[in-house]
PDB file of C-alpha atoms in Angstrom:
ATOM      1  CA  ASP A   1     115.402  73.967  81.730  1.00  0.00           C
ATOM      2  CA  ALA A   2     117.563  77.033  82.239  1.00  0.00           C
ATOM      3  CA  GLY A   3     115.795  80.365  82.108  1.00  0.00           C
ATOM      4  CA  VAL A   4     117.124  83.522  80.516  1.00  0.00           C
ATOM      5  CA  THR A   5     120.664  84.064  81.743  1.00  0.00           C
ATOM      6  CA  GLN A   6     122.490  87.372  81.809  1.00  0.00           C
ATOM      7  CA  SER A   7     126.094  88.237  82.568  1.00  0.00           C
ATOM      8  CA  PRO A   8     127.620  89.838  84.444  1.00  0.00           C
ATOM      9  CA  THR A   9     125.175  90.315  87.320  1.00  0.00           C
ATOM     10  CA  HIS A  10     126.827  93.508  88.525  1.00  0.00           C
ATOM     11  CA  LEU A  11     129.239  95.907  86.864  1.00  0.00           C
ATOM     12  CA  ILE A  12     130.893  99.202  87.767  1.00  0.00           C
ATOM     13  CA  LYS A  13     132.249 101.416  84.996  1.00  0.00           C
ATOM     14  CA  THR A  14     133.687 104.909  84.749  1.00  0.00           C
ATOM     15  CA  ARG A  15     132.142 107.683  82.659  1.00  0.00           C
ATOM     16  CA  GLY A  16     133.302 107.535  79.048  1.00  0.00           C
ATOM     17  CA  GLN A  17     134.021 103.815  79.116  1.00  0.00           C
ATOM     18  CA  HIS A  18     132.381 101.122  77.019  1.00  0.00           C
ATOM     19  CA  VAL A  19     130.351  98.167  78.334  1.00  0.00           C
ATOM     20  CA  THR A  20     129.129  94.881  76.860  1.00  0.00           C
ATOM     21  CA  LEU A  21     126.269  92.970  78.447  1.00  0.00           C
ATOM     22  CA  ARG A  22     125.360  89.430  77.477  1.00  0.00           C
ATOM     23  CA  CYS A  23     122.164  87.422  77.345  1.00  0.00           C
ATOM     24  CA  SER A  24     121.388  83.782  76.627  1.00  0.00           C
ATOM     25  CA  PRO A  25     117.705  83.134  75.819  1.00  0.00           C
ATOM     26  CA  ILE A  26     115.677  80.127  76.807  1.00  0.00           C
ATOM     27  CA  SER A  27     116.423  77.174  74.539  1.00  0.00           C
ATOM     28  CA  GLY A  28     114.194  77.379  71.474  1.00  0.00           C
ATOM     29  CA  HIS A  29     113.527  81.112  71.814  1.00  0.00           C
ATOM     30  CA  LYS A  30     114.683  83.088  68.787  1.00  0.00           C
ATOM     31  CA  SER A  31     113.543  86.558  69.862  1.00  0.00           C
ATOM     32  CA  VAL A  32     115.523  88.615  72.361  1.00  0.00           C
ATOM     33  CA  SER A  33     114.612  92.063  73.654  1.00  0.00           C
ATOM     34  CA  TRP A  34     116.593  94.464  75.826  1.00  0.00           C
ATOM     35  CA  TYR A  35     115.180  96.854  78.411  1.00  0.00           C
ATOM     36  CA  GLN A  36     116.659  99.515  80.663  1.00  0.00           C
ATOM     37  CA  GLN A  37     115.160  99.907  84.131  1.00  0.00           C
ATOM     38  CA  VAL A  38     116.164 102.986  86.082  1.00  0.00           C
ATOM     39  CA  LEU A  39     115.618 102.743  89.832  1.00  0.00           C
ATOM     40  CA  GLY A  40     112.001 103.398  90.747  1.00  0.00           C
ATOM     41  CA  GLN A  41     110.695 103.163  87.187  1.00  0.00           C
ATOM     42  CA  GLY A  42     109.361 100.542  84.846  1.00  0.00           C
ATOM     43  CA  PRO A  43     111.558  98.936  82.194  1.00  0.00           C
ATOM     44  CA  GLN A  44     112.051 100.916  78.967  1.00  0.00           C
ATOM     45  CA  PHE A  45     112.344  99.076  75.651  1.00  0.00           C
ATOM     46  CA  ILE A  46     115.733  99.423  73.940  1.00  0.00           C
ATOM     47  CA  PHE A  47     115.997  96.768  71.195  1.00  0.00           C
ATOM     48  CA  GLN A  48     114.364  93.651  69.852  1.00  0.00           C
ATOM     49  CA  TYR A  49     116.242  91.073  67.777  1.00  0.00           C
ATOM     50  CA  TYR A  50     114.748  88.141  65.941  1.00  0.00           C
ATOM     51  CA  GLU A  51     116.640  85.742  63.710  1.00  0.00           C
ATOM     52  CA  LYS A  52     119.755  87.913  64.128  1.00  0.00           C
ATOM     53  CA  GLU A  53     118.060  91.020  62.722  1.00  0.00           C
ATOM     54  CA  GLU A  54     116.982  94.162  64.549  1.00  0.00           C
ATOM     55  CA  ARG A  55     113.175  94.225  64.580  1.00  0.00           C
ATOM     56  CA  GLY A  56     112.573  97.194  66.821  1.00  0.00           C
ATOM     57  CA  ARG A  57     114.377 100.041  68.539  1.00  0.00           C
ATOM     58  CA  GLY A  58     113.277 102.271  71.387  1.00  0.00           C
ATOM     59  CA  ASN A  59     114.091 105.913  71.979  1.00  0.00           C
ATOM     60  CA  PHE A  60     117.749 105.495  72.901  1.00  0.00           C
ATOM     61  CA  PRO A  61     120.834 107.272  71.504  1.00  0.00           C
ATOM     62  CA  ASP A  62     123.222 105.715  68.996  1.00  0.00           C
ATOM     63  CA  ARG A  63     125.620 104.992  71.860  1.00  0.00           C
ATOM     64  CA  PHE A  64     123.437 101.941  72.416  1.00  0.00           C
ATOM     65  CA  SER A  65     123.824  99.032  70.012  1.00  0.00           C
ATOM     66  CA  ALA A  66     123.154  95.327  70.050  1.00  0.00           C
ATOM     67  CA  ARG A  67     123.518  92.196  68.045  1.00  0.00           C
ATOM     68  CA  GLN A  68     122.266  88.632  68.027  1.00  0.00           C
ATOM     69  CA  PHE A  69     124.410  85.610  67.272  1.00  0.00           C
ATOM     70  CA  PRO A  70     123.597  82.409  65.324  1.00  0.00           C
ATOM     71  CA  ASN A  71     122.863  80.607  68.615  1.00  0.00           C
ATOM     72  CA  TYR A  72     120.340  83.417  69.409  1.00  0.00           C
ATOM     73  CA  SER A  73     122.350  84.804  72.312  1.00  0.00           C
ATOM     74  CA  SER A  74     122.690  88.566  72.299  1.00  0.00           C
ATOM     75  CA  GLU A  75     124.975  91.384  73.358  1.00  0.00           C
ATOM     76  CA  LEU A  76     124.070  94.934  74.326  1.00  0.00           C
ATOM     77  CA  ASN A  77     126.844  97.494  73.891  1.00  0.00           C
ATOM     78  CA  VAL A  78     126.907 100.974  75.335  1.00  0.00           C
ATOM     79  CA  ASN A  79     129.637 103.440  74.368  1.00  0.00           C
ATOM     80  CA  ALA A  80     130.764 106.658  76.069  1.00  0.00           C
ATOM     81  CA  LEU A  81     128.974 105.816  79.297  1.00  0.00           C
ATOM     82  CA  LEU A  82     127.156 108.561  81.161  1.00  0.00           C
ATOM     83  CA  LEU A  83     126.134 108.640  84.811  1.00  0.00           C
ATOM     84  CA  GLY A  84     122.531 108.430  83.625  1.00  0.00           C
ATOM     85  CA  ASP A  85     123.197 105.036  82.062  1.00  0.00           C
ATOM     86  CA  SER A  86     123.296 103.537  85.554  1.00  0.00           C
ATOM     87  CA  ALA A  87     120.396 101.103  85.608  1.00  0.00           C
ATOM     88  CA  LEU A  88     119.286  97.486  85.620  1.00  0.00           C
ATOM     89  CA  TYR A  89     119.534  96.108  82.086  1.00  0.00           C
ATOM     90  CA  LEU A  90     117.045  93.343  81.412  1.00  0.00           C
ATOM     91  CA  CYS A  91     116.946  90.802  78.648  1.00  0.00           C
ATOM     92  CA  ALA A  92     113.750  89.012  77.674  1.00  0.00           C
ATOM     93  CA  SER A  93     113.288  86.091  75.319  1.00  0.00           C
ATOM     94  CA  SER A  94     110.195  84.744  73.636  1.00  0.00           C
ATOM     95  CA  THR A  95     109.127  82.108  71.148  1.00  0.00           C
ATOM     96  CA  PRO A  96     108.860  83.115  67.488  1.00  0.00           C
ATOM     97  CA  THR A  97     105.224  82.104  67.171  1.00  0.00           C
ATOM     98  CA  GLY A  98     102.230  81.193  69.276  1.00  0.00           C
ATOM     99  CA  ASN A  99     102.854  81.982  72.935  1.00  0.00           C
ATOM    100  CA  THR A 100     103.782  85.642  73.118  1.00  0.00           C
ATOM    101  CA  GLU A 101     104.768  85.692  76.771  1.00  0.00           C
ATOM    102  CA  ALA A 102     108.210  87.228  77.316  1.00  0.00           C
ATOM    103  CA  PHE A 103     110.495  85.702  79.938  1.00  0.00           C
ATOM    104  CA  PHE A 104     112.949  88.010  81.681  1.00  0.00           C
ATOM    105  CA  GLY A 105     116.402  87.347  83.034  1.00  0.00           C
ATOM    106  CA  GLN A 106     117.633  88.591  86.397  1.00  0.00           C
ATOM    107  CA  GLY A 107     119.295  91.580  84.780  1.00  0.00           C
ATOM    108  CA  THR A 108     122.708  93.226  84.905  1.00  0.00           C
ATOM    109  CA  ARG A 109     123.074  96.041  87.420  1.00  0.00           C
ATOM    110  CA  LEU A 110     125.303  98.674  85.788  1.00  0.00           C
ATOM    111  CA  THR A 111     126.713 101.481  87.899  1.00  0.00           C
ATOM    112  CA  VAL A 112     128.545 104.332  86.171  1.00  0.00           C
ATOM    113  CA  VAL A 113     130.769 106.442  88.416  1.00  0.00           C
TER     114      VAL A 113
ATOM    115  CA  GLY B   1     103.726 110.711  74.227  1.00  0.00           C
ATOM    116  CA  GLU B   2     101.380 107.845  74.886  1.00  0.00           C
ATOM    117  CA  SER B   3     102.302 105.577  77.741  1.00  0.00           C
ATOM    118  CA  VAL B   4     101.032 103.144  80.301  1.00  0.00           C
ATOM    119  CA  GLY B   5     100.646 104.560  83.790  1.00  0.00           C
ATOM    120  CA  LEU B   6      99.521 103.454  87.235  1.00  0.00           C
ATOM    121  CA  HIS B   7      97.111 105.209  89.569  1.00  0.00           C
ATOM    122  CA  LEU B   8      98.870 104.491  92.871  1.00  0.00           C
ATOM    123  CA  PRO B   9     102.559 104.067  93.591  1.00  0.00           C
ATOM    124  CA  THR B  10     102.029 102.060  96.836  1.00  0.00           C
ATOM    125  CA  LEU B  11      99.395  99.720  98.215  1.00  0.00           C
ATOM    126  CA  SER B  12      99.285  98.052 101.642  1.00  0.00           C
ATOM    127  CA  VAL B  13      96.884  95.205 102.388  1.00  0.00           C
ATOM    128  CA  GLN B  14      96.332  92.805 105.260  1.00  0.00           C
ATOM    129  CA  GLU B  15      97.335  89.207 104.753  1.00  0.00           C
ATOM    130  CA  GLY B  16      94.325  87.246 103.557  1.00  0.00           C
ATOM    131  CA  ASP B  17      92.544  90.255 102.070  1.00  0.00           C
ATOM    132  CA  ASN B  18      92.076  90.790  98.351  1.00  0.00           C
ATOM    133  CA  SER B  19      94.311  93.273  96.498  1.00  0.00           C
ATOM    134  CA  ILE B  20      93.382  95.404  93.524  1.00  0.00           C
ATOM    135  CA  ILE B  21      96.075  97.135  91.490  1.00  0.00           C
ATOM    136  CA  ASN B  22      94.972  99.572  88.810  1.00  0.00           C
ATOM    137  CA  CYS B  23      96.518 100.758  85.573  1.00  0.00           C
ATOM    138  CA  ALA B  24      95.497 103.351  82.986  1.00  0.00           C
ATOM    139  CA  TYR B  25      96.692 103.154  79.416  1.00  0.00           C
ATOM    140  CA  SER B  26      96.421 105.880  76.839  1.00  0.00           C
ATOM    141  CA  ASN B  27      97.031 104.138  73.514  1.00  0.00           C
ATOM    142  CA  SER B  28      93.694 102.895  72.232  1.00  0.00           C
ATOM    143  CA  ALA B  29      95.536 100.866  69.586  1.00  0.00           C
ATOM    144  CA  SER B  30      97.111  98.610  72.225  1.00  0.00           C
ATOM    145  CA  ASP B  31      95.759  95.099  71.879  1.00  0.00           C
ATOM    146  CA  TYR B  32      97.765  93.029  74.341  1.00  0.00           C
ATOM    147  CA  PHE B  33      98.374  93.635  78.038  1.00  0.00           C
ATOM    148  CA  ILE B  34     100.506  91.850  80.608  1.00  0.00           C
ATOM    149  CA  TRP B  35     100.913  92.080  84.357  1.00  0.00           C
ATOM    150  CA  TYR B  36     104.377  91.430  85.765  1.00  0.00           C
ATOM    151  CA  LYS B  37     105.581  91.000  89.344  1.00  0.00           C
ATOM    152  CA  GLN B  38     109.081  92.132  90.238  1.00  0.00           C
ATOM    153  CA  GLU B  39     110.743  91.269  93.515  1.00  0.00           C
ATOM    154  CA  SER B  40     113.783  93.136  94.753  1.00  0.00           C
ATOM    155  CA  GLY B  41     116.901  92.227  92.803  1.00  0.00           C
ATOM    156  CA  LYS B  42     115.038  90.071  90.297  1.00  0.00           C
ATOM    157  CA  GLY B  43     113.728  90.414  86.793  1.00  0.00           C
ATOM    158  CA  PRO B  44     109.993  90.844  86.079  1.00  0.00           C
ATOM    159  CA  GLN B  45     107.964  87.645  86.401  1.00  0.00           C
ATOM    160  CA  PHE B  46     104.931  87.051  84.186  1.00  0.00           C
ATOM    161  CA  ILE B  47     101.641  86.869  86.105  1.00  0.00           C
ATOM    162  CA  ILE B  48      98.819  86.999  83.590  1.00  0.00           C
ATOM    163  CA  ASP B  49      97.994  88.498  80.208  1.00  0.00           C
ATOM    164  CA  ILE B  50      94.881  89.553  78.337  1.00  0.00           C
ATOM    165  CA  ARG B  51      94.068  90.471  74.767  1.00  0.00           C
ATOM    166  CA  SER B  52      91.860  93.365  73.793  1.00  0.00           C
ATOM    167  CA  ASN B  53      89.090  91.061  72.570  1.00  0.00           C
ATOM    168  CA  MET B  54      88.543  89.930  76.170  1.00  0.00           C
ATOM    169  CA  ASP B  55      87.380  91.838  79.249  1.00  0.00           C
ATOM    170  CA  LYS B  56      88.310  89.334  81.939  1.00  0.00           C
ATOM    171  CA  ARG B  57      90.782  86.553  82.418  1.00  0.00           C
ATOM    172  CA  GLN B  58      91.425  84.428  85.485  1.00  0.00           C
ATOM    173  CA  GLY B  59      94.483  82.591  86.686  1.00  0.00           C
ATOM    174  CA  GLN B  60      95.483  81.018  89.958  1.00  0.00           C
ATOM    175  CA  ARG B  61      94.415  83.568  92.629  1.00  0.00           C
ATOM    176  CA  VAL B  62      94.680  86.371  90.062  1.00  0.00           C
ATOM    177  CA  THR B  63      92.161  88.026  87.764  1.00  0.00           C
ATOM    178  CA  VAL B  64      92.806  90.694  85.168  1.00  0.00           C
ATOM    179  CA  LEU B  65      90.000  93.008  84.067  1.00  0.00           C
ATOM    180  CA  LEU B  66      90.148  95.159  80.953  1.00  0.00           C
ATOM    181  CA  ASN B  67      87.817  98.101  80.359  1.00  0.00           C
ATOM    182  CA  LYS B  68      88.493  99.407  76.876  1.00  0.00           C
ATOM    183  CA  THR B  69      85.876 102.133  77.148  1.00  0.00           C
ATOM    184  CA  VAL B  70      87.869 103.984  79.805  1.00  0.00           C
ATOM    185  CA  LYS B  71      91.208 102.396  78.918  1.00  0.00           C
ATOM    186  CA  HIS B  72      91.676 100.844  82.328  1.00  0.00           C
ATOM    187  CA  LEU B  73      93.316  97.617  83.432  1.00  0.00           C
ATOM    188  CA  SER B  74      93.238  96.043  86.881  1.00  0.00           C
ATOM    189  CA  LEU B  75      94.864  93.106  88.613  1.00  0.00           C
ATOM    190  CA  GLN B  76      93.010  91.405  91.431  1.00  0.00           C
ATOM    191  CA  ILE B  77      94.886  89.118  93.801  1.00  0.00           C
ATOM    192  CA  ALA B  78      92.737  86.907  96.018  1.00  0.00           C
ATOM    193  CA  ALA B  79      93.755  86.034  99.591  1.00  0.00           C
ATOM    194  CA  THR B  80      96.942  88.073  99.436  1.00  0.00           C
ATOM    195  CA  GLN B  81      99.968  86.365 100.950  1.00  0.00           C
ATOM    196  CA  PRO B  82     103.302  87.737 102.246  1.00  0.00           C
ATOM    197  CA  GLY B  83     104.991  86.310  99.157  1.00  0.00           C
ATOM    198  CA  ASP B  84     102.865  88.627  97.033  1.00  0.00           C
ATOM    199  CA  SER B  85     104.795  91.647  98.324  1.00  0.00           C
ATOM    200  CA  ALA B  86     106.558  93.091  95.281  1.00  0.00           C
ATOM    201  CA  VAL B  87     106.314  95.803  92.624  1.00  0.00           C
ATOM    202  CA  TYR B  88     103.617  95.127  90.045  1.00  0.00           C
ATOM    203  CA  PHE B  89     103.828  96.485  86.509  1.00  0.00           C
ATOM    204  CA  CYS B  90     101.281  96.575  83.760  1.00  0.00           C
ATOM    205  CA  ALA B  91     102.632  96.579  80.227  1.00  0.00           C
ATOM    206  CA  GLU B  92     101.082  97.036  76.813  1.00  0.00           C
ATOM    207  CA  ASN B  93     101.984  96.080  73.299  1.00  0.00           C
ATOM    208  CA  LEU B  94     100.626  97.285  69.979  1.00  0.00           C
ATOM    209  CA  SER B  95     101.485  94.385  67.736  1.00  0.00           C
ATOM    210  CA  GLY B  96     100.031  91.573  69.804  1.00  0.00           C
ATOM    211  CA  SER B  97     103.508  90.347  70.617  1.00  0.00           C
ATOM    212  CA  ALA B  98     105.223  90.429  73.972  1.00  0.00           C
ATOM    213  CA  ARG B  99     108.488  91.415  72.385  1.00  0.00           C
ATOM    214  CA  GLN B 100     108.276  95.247  72.477  1.00  0.00           C
ATOM    215  CA  LEU B 101     106.484  96.175  75.648  1.00  0.00           C
ATOM    216  CA  THR B 102     105.673  99.588  77.115  1.00  0.00           C
ATOM    217  CA  PHE B 103     105.702  99.426  80.910  1.00  0.00           C
ATOM    218  CA  GLY B 104     104.096 101.635  83.504  1.00  0.00           C
ATOM    219  CA  SER B 105     106.010 102.920  86.520  1.00  0.00           C
ATOM    220  CA  GLY B 106     104.790 100.214  88.905  1.00  0.00           C
ATOM    221  CA  THR B 107     102.868  99.790  92.173  1.00  0.00           C
ATOM    222  CA  GLN B 108     104.616  98.616  95.339  1.00  0.00           C
ATOM    223  CA  LEU B 109     102.369  96.078  97.089  1.00  0.00           C
ATOM    224  CA  THR B 110     103.098  95.469 100.771  1.00  0.00           C
ATOM    225  CA  VAL B 111     101.303  92.663 102.596  1.00  0.00           C
ATOM    226  CA  LEU B 112     100.886  93.346 106.309  1.00  0.00           C
ATOM    227  CA  PRO B 113     100.829  90.463 108.824  1.00  0.00           C
TER     228      PRO B 113
END
């Protein structure tokens, strides 16, 4: 079975631009969460989506938004990019009930110049 | 704010020795804890989890200990191997779900030949 897949793997953007990151969860997983990992730090929670609804939001500005589609894939959007948005963006999926383990994708490395 | 933190940023051990990685958490309401391993360029990989109603859980070559009295978590790796070299994160969750995790900053484990 395919794991959590994220695209693109690497991305370079200029300050002020917009970026869209994509995530496909493991088949059967309806919950998707997004994390930002700055170099040398642990991942920071951004959003959680379950059944296409936002279920949780971390301490991130409104420039960050996300959505989940009927097939449970998800997009993370970041507007007006800042240099400080450079990070590894991780997507994690989990089952809706029972096993609460979260499986992470390989991440998208975003560099803002 | 409350957060999960780690005592040591780096740990070096000889191949074959046992490794112990420590973690302090500050939110007494946390009821679910996970250890993740992250290799360079990859997403976090689940190692083992433990709920707050337990004080010890064992997996293959790994043991997690939870001391709620002092709010301390540890990961023990038996017979450490070169493939164990990575950054290890502890993470906590309040709701008992793995979907909105708070991560610590990580410990870099280096296995020496």
